[in-house]
GROMACS .gro file of C-alpha atoms in nm:
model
  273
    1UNK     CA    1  -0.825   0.644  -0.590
    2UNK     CA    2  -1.021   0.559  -0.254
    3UNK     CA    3  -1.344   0.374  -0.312
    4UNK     CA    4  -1.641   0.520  -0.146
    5UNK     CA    5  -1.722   0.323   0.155
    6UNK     CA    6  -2.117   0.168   0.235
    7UNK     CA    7  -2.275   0.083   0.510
    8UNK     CA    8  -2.334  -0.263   0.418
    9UNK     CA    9  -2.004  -0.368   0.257
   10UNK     CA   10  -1.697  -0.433   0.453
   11UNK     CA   11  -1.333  -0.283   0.415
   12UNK     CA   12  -1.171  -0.591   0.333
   13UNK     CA   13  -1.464  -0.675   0.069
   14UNK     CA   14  -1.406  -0.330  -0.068
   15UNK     CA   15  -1.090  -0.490  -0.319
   16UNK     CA   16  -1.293  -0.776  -0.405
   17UNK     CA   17  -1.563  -0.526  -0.549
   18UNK     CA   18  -1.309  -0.383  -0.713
   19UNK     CA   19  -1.187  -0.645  -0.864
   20UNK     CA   20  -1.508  -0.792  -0.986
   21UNK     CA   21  -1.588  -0.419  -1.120
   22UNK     CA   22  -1.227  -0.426  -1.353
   23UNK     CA   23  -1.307  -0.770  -1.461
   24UNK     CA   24  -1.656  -0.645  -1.579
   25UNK     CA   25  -1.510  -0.368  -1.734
   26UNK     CA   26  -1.216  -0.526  -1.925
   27UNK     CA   27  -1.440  -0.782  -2.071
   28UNK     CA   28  -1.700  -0.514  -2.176
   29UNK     CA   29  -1.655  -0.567  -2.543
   30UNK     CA   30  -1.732  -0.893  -2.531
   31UNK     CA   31  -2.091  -0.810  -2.397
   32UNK     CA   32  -2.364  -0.735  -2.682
   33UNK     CA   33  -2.523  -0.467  -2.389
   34UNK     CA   34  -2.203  -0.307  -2.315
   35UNK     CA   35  -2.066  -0.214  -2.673
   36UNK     CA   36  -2.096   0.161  -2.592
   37UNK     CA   37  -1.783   0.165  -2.406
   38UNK     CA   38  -1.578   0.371  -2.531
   39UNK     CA   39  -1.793   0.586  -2.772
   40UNK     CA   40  -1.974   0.801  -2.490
   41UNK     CA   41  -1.805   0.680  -2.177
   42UNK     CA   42  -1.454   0.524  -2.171
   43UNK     CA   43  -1.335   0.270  -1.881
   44UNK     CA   44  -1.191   0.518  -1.678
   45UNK     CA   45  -1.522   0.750  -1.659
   46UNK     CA   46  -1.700   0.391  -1.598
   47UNK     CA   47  -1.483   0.288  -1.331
   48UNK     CA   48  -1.522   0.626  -1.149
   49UNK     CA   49  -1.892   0.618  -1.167
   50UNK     CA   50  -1.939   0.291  -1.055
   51UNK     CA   51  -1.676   0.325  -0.726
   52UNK     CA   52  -1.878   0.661  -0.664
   53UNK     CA   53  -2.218   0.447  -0.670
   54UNK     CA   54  -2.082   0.153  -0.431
   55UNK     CA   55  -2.349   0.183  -0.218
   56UNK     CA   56  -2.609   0.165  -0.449
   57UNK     CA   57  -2.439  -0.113  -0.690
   58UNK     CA   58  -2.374  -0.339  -0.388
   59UNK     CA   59  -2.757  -0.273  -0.281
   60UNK     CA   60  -2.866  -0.469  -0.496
   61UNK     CA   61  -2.684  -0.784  -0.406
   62UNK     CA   62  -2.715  -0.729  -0.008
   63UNK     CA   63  -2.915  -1.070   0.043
   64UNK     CA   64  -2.669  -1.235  -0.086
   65UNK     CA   65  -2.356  -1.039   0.093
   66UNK     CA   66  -2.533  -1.121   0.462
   67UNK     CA   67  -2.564  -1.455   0.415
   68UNK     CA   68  -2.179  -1.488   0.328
   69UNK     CA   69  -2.053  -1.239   0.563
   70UNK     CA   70  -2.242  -1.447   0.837
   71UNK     CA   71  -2.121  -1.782   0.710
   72UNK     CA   72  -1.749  -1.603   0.695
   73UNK     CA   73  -1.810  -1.499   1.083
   74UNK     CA   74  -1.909  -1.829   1.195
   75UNK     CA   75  -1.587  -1.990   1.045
   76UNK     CA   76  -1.395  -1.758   1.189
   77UNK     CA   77  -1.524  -1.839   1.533
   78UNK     CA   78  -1.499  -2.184   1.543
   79UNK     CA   79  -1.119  -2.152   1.410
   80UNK     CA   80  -1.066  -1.922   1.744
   81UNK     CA   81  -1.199  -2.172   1.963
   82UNK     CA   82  -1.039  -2.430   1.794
   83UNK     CA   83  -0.681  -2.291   1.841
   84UNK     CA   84  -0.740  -2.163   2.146
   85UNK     CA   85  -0.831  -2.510   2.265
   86UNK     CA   86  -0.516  -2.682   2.106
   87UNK     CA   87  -0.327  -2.366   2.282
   88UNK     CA   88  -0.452  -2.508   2.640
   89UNK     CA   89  -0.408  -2.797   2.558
   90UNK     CA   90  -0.019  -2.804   2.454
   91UNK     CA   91   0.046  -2.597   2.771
   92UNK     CA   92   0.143  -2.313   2.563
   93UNK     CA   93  -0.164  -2.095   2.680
   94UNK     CA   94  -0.243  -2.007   2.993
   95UNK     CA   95  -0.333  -2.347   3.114
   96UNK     CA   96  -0.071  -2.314   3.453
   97UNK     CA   97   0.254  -2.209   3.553
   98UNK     CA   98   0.457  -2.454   3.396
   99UNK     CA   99   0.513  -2.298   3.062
  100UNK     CA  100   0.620  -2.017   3.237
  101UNK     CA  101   0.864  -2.156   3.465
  102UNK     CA  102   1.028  -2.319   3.208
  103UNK     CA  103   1.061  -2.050   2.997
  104UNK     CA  104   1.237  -1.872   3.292
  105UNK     CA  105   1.447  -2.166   3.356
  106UNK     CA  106   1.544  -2.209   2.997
  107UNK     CA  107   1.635  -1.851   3.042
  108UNK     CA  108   1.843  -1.841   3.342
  109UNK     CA  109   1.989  -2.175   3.322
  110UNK     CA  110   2.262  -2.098   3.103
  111UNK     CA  111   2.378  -1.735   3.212
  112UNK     CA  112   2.367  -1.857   3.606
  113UNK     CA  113   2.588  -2.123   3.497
  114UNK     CA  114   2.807  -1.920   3.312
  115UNK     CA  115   2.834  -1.669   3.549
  116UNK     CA  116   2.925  -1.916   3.826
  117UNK     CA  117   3.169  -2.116   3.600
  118UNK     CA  118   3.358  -1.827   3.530
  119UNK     CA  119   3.397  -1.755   3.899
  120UNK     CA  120   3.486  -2.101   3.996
  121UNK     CA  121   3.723  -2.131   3.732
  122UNK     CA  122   3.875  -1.747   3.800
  123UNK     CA  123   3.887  -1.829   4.172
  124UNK     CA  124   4.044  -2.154   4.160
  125UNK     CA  125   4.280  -2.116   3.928
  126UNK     CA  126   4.432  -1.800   4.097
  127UNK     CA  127   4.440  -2.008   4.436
  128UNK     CA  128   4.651  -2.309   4.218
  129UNK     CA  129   4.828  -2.035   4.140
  130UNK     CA  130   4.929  -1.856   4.433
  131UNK     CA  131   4.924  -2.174   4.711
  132UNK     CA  132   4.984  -2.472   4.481
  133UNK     CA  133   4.955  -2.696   4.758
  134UNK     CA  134   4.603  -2.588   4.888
  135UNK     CA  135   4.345  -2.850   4.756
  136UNK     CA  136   4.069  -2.608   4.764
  137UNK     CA  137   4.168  -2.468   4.458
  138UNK     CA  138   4.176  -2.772   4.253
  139UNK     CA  139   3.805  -2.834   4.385
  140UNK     CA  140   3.713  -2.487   4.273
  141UNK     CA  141   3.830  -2.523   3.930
  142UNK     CA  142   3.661  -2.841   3.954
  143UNK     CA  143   3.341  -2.714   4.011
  144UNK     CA  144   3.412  -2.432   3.756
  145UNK     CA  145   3.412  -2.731   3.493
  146UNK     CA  146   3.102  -2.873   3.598
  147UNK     CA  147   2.906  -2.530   3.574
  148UNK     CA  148   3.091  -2.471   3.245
  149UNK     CA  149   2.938  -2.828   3.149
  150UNK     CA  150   2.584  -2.741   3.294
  151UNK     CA  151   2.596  -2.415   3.108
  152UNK     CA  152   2.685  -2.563   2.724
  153UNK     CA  153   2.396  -2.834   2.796
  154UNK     CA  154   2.083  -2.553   2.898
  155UNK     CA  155   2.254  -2.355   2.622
  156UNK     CA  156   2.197  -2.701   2.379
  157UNK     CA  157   1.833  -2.742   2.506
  158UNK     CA  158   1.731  -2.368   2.475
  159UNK     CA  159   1.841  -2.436   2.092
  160UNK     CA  160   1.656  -2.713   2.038
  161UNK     CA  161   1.357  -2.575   2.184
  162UNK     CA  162   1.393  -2.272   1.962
  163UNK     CA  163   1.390  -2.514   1.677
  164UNK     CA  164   1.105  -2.669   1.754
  165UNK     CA  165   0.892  -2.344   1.823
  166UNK     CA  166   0.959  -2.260   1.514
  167UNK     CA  167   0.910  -2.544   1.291
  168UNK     CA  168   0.558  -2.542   1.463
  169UNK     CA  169   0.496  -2.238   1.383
  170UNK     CA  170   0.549  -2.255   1.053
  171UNK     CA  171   0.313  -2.578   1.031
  172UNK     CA  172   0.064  -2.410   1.165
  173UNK     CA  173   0.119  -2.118   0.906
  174UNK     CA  174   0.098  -2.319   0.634
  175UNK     CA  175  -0.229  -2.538   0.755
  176UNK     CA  176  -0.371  -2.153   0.795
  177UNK     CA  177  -0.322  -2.097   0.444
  178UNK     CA  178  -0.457  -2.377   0.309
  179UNK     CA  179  -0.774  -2.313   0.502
  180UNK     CA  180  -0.758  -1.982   0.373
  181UNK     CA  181  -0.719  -2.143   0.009
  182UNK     CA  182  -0.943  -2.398   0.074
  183UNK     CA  183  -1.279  -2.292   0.194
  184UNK     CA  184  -1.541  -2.511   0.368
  185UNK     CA  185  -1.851  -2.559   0.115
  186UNK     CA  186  -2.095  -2.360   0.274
  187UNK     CA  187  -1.845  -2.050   0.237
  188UNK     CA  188  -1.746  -2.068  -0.055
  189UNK     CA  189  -2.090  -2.116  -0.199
  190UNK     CA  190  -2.212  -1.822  -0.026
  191UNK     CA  191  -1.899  -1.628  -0.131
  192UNK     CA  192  -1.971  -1.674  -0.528
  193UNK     CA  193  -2.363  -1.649  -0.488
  194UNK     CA  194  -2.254  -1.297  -0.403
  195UNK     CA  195  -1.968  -1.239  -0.664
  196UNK     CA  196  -2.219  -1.369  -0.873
  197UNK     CA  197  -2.548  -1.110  -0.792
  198UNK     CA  198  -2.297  -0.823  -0.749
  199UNK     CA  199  -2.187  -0.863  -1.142
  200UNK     CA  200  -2.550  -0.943  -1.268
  201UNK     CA  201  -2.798  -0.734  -1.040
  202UNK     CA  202  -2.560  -0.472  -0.934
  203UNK     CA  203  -2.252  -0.405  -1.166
  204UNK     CA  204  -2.374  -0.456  -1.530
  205UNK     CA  205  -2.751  -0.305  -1.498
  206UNK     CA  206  -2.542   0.007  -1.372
  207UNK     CA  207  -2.316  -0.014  -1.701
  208UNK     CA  208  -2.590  -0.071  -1.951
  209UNK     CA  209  -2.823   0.274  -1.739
  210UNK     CA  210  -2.469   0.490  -1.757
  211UNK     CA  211  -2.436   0.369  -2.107
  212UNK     CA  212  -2.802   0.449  -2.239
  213UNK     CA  213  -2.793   0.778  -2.059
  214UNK     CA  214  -2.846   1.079  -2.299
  215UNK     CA  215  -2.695   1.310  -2.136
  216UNK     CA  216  -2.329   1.121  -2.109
  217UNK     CA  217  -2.064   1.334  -2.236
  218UNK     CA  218  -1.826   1.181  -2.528
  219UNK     CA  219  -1.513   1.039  -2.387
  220UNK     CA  220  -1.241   1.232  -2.361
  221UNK     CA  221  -0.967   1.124  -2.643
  222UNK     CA  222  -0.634   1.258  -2.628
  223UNK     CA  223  -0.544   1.523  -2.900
  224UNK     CA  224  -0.305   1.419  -3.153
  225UNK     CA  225  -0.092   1.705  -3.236
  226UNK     CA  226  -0.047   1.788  -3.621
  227UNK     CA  227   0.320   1.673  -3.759
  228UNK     CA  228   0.352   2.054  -3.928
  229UNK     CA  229   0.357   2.190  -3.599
  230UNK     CA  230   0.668   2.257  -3.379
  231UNK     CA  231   0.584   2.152  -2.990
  232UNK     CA  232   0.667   2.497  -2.755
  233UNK     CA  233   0.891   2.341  -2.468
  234UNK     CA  234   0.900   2.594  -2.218
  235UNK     CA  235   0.951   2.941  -2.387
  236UNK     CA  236   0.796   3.097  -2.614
  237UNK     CA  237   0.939   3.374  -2.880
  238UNK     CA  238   0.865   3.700  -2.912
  239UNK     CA  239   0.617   3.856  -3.197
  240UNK     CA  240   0.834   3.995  -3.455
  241UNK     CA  241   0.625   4.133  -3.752
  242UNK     CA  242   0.747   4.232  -4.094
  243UNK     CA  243   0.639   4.515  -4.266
  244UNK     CA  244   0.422   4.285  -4.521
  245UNK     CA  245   0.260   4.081  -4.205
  246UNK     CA  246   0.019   4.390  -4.251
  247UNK     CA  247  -0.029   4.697  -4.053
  248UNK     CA  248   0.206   4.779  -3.738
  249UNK     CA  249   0.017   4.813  -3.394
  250UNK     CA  250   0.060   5.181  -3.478
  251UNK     CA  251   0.230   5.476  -3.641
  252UNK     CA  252   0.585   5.458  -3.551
  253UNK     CA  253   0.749   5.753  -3.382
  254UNK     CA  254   0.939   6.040  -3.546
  255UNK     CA  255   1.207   6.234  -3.455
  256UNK     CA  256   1.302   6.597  -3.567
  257UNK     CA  257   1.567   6.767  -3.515
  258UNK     CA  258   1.575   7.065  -3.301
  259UNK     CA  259   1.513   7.391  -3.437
  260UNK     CA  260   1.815   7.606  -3.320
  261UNK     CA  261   1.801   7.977  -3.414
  262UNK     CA  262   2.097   8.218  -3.355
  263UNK     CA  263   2.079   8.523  -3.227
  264UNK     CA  264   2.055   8.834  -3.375
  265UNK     CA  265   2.378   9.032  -3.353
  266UNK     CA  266   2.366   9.342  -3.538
  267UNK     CA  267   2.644   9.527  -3.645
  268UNK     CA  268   2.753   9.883  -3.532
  269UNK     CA  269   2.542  10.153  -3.695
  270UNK     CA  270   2.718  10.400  -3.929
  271UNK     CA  271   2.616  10.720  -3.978
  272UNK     CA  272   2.699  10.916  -4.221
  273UNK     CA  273   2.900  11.207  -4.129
   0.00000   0.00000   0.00000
């Protein structure tokens, strides 16, 4: 069921409204103006009329809603700029381009060394092999080991600085949702002076008028089927009616039997001589 949207109330306050409207509604019978649920209107037809009427229910408390959706802005923006700031000021924004080269070199580090200790090592052991007594080849596999060695260490670092990143992150997760948890004052009184005006200007004088109205149907109550009678599931018999059900649909048909005539063969005449 979508919820009818209003001007003046937000998509992400539209499941708050909600929720205050189900709480209103599930606690109806404790309410001395709201013991009519059920009788005329049941929760259901309730719930529908008030969703249908959100723009005119949340009228009501739309001083109230301005004043927190403005106080809800304003802590929004200074959280921004407040991140943004620590952002800059960490290097990890876009303060200069030393974040970014280091990034690259914590990149490249490790495969250029890889790459080139795999050549060093490939060369010089082939020329150990081939000319034992050259001493080139024992300084190429040399070298190999030191680019191996340079390689395992940016690999080490690029770890550790993955670490880091993020256990950071997920402090600064967590400190986002304790804010979120943890309102500042102002907020939070401006958030229940409107939970509070929605329920008593807006939600329950819209109850108590759909409740008094005349002309409100009863609520619909499910049939309970009688225990004498057998449920159809899926098919239903054919009409068979005995002859003391009472008169047939109509007279039934008869059948006769063919007249068949033979011919008439007469004999020879005789005459008398």
């Amino acid at each position: 069921m979508q919820m009818t949207s209003a001007p003046h109330l937000l998509a992400e306050d539209g499941p708050e409204y909600a929720r205050i409207l189900g709480d209103a509604l599930r606690h109806a019978h404790d309410r001395p103006d709201l013991e009519g649920v059920g009788d005329r209107l049941n929760t259901e037809q309730l719930r529908t009329m008030a969703l249908n009427a959100t723009a005119l229910i949340t009228a009501a408390a739309a001083t109230e809603y301005e004043h927190y959706v403005k106080a809800r802005a304003e802590l929004r923006a200074a959280g921004a700029t407040v991140q943004e700031g620590e952002s800059y000021a960490d290097g990890s924004g876009a303060a200069g381009p030393g974040a970014g080269i280091g990034a690259v070199l914590t990149v490249l580090t490790p495969l250029l060394a890889g790459t080139a200790a795999v050549i060093f090592l490939l060369v010089g052991y082939l020329l150990e092999a081939v000319s034992p007594s050259v001493a080139f080849g024992t300084t190429m596999v040399a070298a190999g080991w030191f680019f191996a060695a340079v390689a395992a260490a940016a690999v080490l670092v690029a770890a550790v600085g993955l670490l880091v990143t993020a256990l950071r992150n997920g402090s600064t997760s967590l400190a986002a949702e304790d804010e979120e948890q943890g309102l500042p004052e102002e907020v939070a009184r401006a958030r229940e002076a409107w939970r509070h005006a929605l329920l008593e200007r807006g939600i329950l004088p819209f109850l108590r008028d759909a409740l008094a109205d005349p002309t409100a149907g009863p609520a619909a109550r499910t049939p309970h089927p009688s225990p004498n009678r057998i449920p159809k599931i899926g098919y239903s018999r054919p009409d068979f009616s005995g002859p003391e059900e009472g008169p047939s649909a109509g007279p039934r048909p008869t059948f006769t039997s063919p007249d068949f005539t033979s011919p008439d063969f007469g004999g020879p005449e005789h005459r008398p001589e």
